[in-house]
C-alpha positions in Angstrom: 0.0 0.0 0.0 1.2 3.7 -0.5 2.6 6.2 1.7 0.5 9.0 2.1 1.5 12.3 3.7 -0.9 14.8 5.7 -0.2 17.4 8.4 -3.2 18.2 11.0 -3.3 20.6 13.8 -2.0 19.4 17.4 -1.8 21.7 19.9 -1.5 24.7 18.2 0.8 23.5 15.7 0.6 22.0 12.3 2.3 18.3 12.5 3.3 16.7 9.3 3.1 12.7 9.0 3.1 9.7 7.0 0.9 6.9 7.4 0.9 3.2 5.2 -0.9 -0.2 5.9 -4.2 -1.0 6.9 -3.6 -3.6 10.1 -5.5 -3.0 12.9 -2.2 -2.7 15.0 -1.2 1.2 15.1 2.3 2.1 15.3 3.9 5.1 15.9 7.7 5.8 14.9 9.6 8.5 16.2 12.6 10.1 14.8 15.5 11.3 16.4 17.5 14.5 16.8 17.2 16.4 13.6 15.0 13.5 12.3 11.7 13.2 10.3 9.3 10.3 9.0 10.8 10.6 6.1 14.5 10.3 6.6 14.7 8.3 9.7 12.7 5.6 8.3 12.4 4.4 4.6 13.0 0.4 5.1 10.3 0.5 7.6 7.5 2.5 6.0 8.0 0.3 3.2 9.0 -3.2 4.6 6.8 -3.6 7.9 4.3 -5.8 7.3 0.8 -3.5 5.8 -1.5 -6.5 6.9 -0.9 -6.6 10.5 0.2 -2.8 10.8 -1.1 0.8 10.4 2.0 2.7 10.4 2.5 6.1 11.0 5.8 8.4 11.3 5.6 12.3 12.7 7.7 14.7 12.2 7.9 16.5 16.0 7.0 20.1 15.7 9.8 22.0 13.9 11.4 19.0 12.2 10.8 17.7 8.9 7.8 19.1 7.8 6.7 20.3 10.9 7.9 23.8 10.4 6.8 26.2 11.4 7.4 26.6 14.3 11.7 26.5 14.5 13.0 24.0 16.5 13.8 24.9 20.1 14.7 23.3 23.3 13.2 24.5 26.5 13.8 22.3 29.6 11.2 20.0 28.9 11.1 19.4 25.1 11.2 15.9 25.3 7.8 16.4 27.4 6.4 18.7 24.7 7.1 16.1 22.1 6.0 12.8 24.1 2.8 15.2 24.5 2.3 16.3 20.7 3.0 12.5 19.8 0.1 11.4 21.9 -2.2 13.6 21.2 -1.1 13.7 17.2 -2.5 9.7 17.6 -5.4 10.9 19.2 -6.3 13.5 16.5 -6.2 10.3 14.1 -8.6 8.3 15.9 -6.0 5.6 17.4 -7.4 4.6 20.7 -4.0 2.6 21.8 -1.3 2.0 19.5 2.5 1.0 20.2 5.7 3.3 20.0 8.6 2.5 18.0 11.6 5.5 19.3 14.8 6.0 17.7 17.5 8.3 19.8 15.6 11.5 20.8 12.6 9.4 19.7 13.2 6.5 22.1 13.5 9.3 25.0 10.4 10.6 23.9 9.0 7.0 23.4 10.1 6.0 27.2 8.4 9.3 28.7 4.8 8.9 26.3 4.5 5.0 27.9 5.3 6.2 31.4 2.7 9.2 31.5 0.2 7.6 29.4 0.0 3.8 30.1 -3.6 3.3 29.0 -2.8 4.5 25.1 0.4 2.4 24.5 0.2 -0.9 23.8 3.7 -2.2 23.5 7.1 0.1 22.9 10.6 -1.0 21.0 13.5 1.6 21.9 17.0 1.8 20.4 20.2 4.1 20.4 18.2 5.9 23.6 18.8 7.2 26.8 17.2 8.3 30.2 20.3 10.4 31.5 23.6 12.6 30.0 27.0 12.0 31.6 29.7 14.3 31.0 31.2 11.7 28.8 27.9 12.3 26.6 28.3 15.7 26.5 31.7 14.9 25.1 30.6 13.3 22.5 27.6 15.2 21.8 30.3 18.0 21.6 31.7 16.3 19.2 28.9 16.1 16.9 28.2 20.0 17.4 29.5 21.4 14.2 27.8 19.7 11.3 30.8 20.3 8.6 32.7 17.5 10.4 29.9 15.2 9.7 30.2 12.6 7.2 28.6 13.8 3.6 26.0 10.4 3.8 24.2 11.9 7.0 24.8 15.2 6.6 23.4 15.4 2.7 19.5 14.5 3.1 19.0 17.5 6.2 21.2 20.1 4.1 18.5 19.5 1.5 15.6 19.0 3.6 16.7 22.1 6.1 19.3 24.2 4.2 22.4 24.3 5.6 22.1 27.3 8.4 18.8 26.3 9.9 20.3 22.5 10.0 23.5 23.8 11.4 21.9 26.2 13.7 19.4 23.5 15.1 21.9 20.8 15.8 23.7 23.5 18.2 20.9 24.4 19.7 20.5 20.7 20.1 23.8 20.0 21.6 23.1 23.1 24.3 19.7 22.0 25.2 21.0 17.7 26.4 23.9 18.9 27.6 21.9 20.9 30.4 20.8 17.8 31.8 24.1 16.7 32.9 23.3 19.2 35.6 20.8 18.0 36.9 21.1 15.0 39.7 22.7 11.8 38.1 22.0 13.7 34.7 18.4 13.0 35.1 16.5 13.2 31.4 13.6 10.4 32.7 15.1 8.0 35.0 12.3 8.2 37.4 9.5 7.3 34.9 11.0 3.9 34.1 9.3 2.6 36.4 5.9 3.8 35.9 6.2 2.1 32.2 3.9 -1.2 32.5 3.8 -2.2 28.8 6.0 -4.8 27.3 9.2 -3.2 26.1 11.9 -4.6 23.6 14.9 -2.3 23.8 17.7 -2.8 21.2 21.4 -1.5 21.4 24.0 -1.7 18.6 27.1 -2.9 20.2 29.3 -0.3 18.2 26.8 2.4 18.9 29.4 6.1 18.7 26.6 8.1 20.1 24.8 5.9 22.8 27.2 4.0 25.6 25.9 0.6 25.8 25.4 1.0 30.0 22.5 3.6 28.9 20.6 0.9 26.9 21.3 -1.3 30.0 20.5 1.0 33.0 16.8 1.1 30.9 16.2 -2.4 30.5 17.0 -3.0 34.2 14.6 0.0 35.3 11.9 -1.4 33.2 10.2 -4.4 34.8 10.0 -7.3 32.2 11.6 -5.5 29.7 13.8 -7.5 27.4 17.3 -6.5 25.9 18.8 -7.1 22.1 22.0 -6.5 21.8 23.6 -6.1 17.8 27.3 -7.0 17.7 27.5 -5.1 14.7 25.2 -2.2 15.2 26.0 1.5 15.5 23.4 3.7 16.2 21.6 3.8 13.0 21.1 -0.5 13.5 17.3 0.2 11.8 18.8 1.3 8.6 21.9 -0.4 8.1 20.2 -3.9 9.4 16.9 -3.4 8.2 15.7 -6.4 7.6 16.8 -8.5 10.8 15.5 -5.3 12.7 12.0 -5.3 11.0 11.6 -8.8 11.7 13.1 -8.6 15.0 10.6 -5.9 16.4 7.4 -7.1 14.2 8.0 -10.4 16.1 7.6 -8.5 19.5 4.9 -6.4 18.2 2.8 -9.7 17.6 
């Protein structure tokens, strides 16, 4: 079935999405920093299985093509999205459906299941994180000035941003998670772990550059039930470079 693209107002914004199969499980997949539907996740808009699955992707509000408004990071932007992701599945008529988080998206994944437990049926996280050490900020540091990145990522959000709002969002990025390394044990979401009842499936690319493993781990052992995957070969983009073993990995959980 095709991809179709829409954008409807969510608290008082104008959220873009993109939406394929016709199962009567929803799922929702959320990108990461920078991210959008469409670039964080081609193999599974047009692998997962259209039977079984009505799949939907968001861009969060200004990403993708969720702009206006600019992007910006208050204290509690991952709040603000986990909020505007909820509600966006609301506004299309999904009464519980599952979360699928990449990065950011897995942090805003984690904090949606904990303060809404009746809507979410089952959530997969991957490359994510509930706290910032000051070896993240390190590395997220490293990451800050876009030129250095490598012309494969960097390419598709020159063209979909131009290059100074990309550039000038991914610093504002960097400042806005660094600030929770101040706060106690570099709290982003620790304490809602435990408040997440569905089953969970949380997946970590052994060579992940972004993620430390221990983060994947210190959520799987806060999340009662939850199970672990660990990749050998991952990085932190394991959904696109392992498609196909991820697909069937996570569709196997989701049934």
């Amino acid at each position: 079935t095709s991809i179709t693209s829409a954008k409807i107002q969510v608290n008082g914004v104008h959220l873009h999405y993109q939406q394929t199969g016709e199962g009567s499980h929803a799922v929702l997949l959320l990108p990461g920093m920078l991210g959008s539907g469409q670039t964080d996740f081609g193999p599974q808009l047009k692998f997962m299985n259209k039977q079984l699955f009505t799949i939907v992707a968001w861009d969060p509000r200004g990403y993708g093509k969720s702009i206006p408004p600019c992007r910006d990071f208050p204290p509690d932007f991952f709040e603000r999205d986990a909020k505007d992701a909820v509600d966006l599945m609301q506004a299309l008529k999904f009464k519980k459906f599952s979360l699928l988080g990449w990065s950011d998206g897995g942090i805003t994944a984690l904090i949606a299941a904990a303060k809404y437990p009746n809507l979410i049926h089952k959530l997969v996280v991957w490359g994510a994180n509930a706290s910032v050490t000051q070896e993240d900020v390190r590395i997220y540091n490293g990451i800050r000035d876009v030129s250095k990145w490598s012309e494969k990522v960097r390419k598709p959000l020159e063209e979909m941003y131009g290059h100074n709002y990309f550039a000038k969002t991914c610093e504002a990025w960097v400042d806005g998670i660094s600030r929770f390394a101040e706060n106690s044990d570099g709290n982003i979401c620790q304490q809602l772990l435990p408040d997440i009842k569905c089953p969970t499936f949380i997946i970590h690319g052994e060579k992940d550059p972004l993620v430390p493993q221990a983060h994947a781990e210190y959520i799987h052992k806060h999340i009662k039930g939850s199970r672990l995957l660990l990749m050998p070969e991952g990085k932190h983009n394991l959904h696109l470079r392992f498609a196909e073993d991820f697909n069937r990995q996570v569709e196997d959980f989701l049934c």
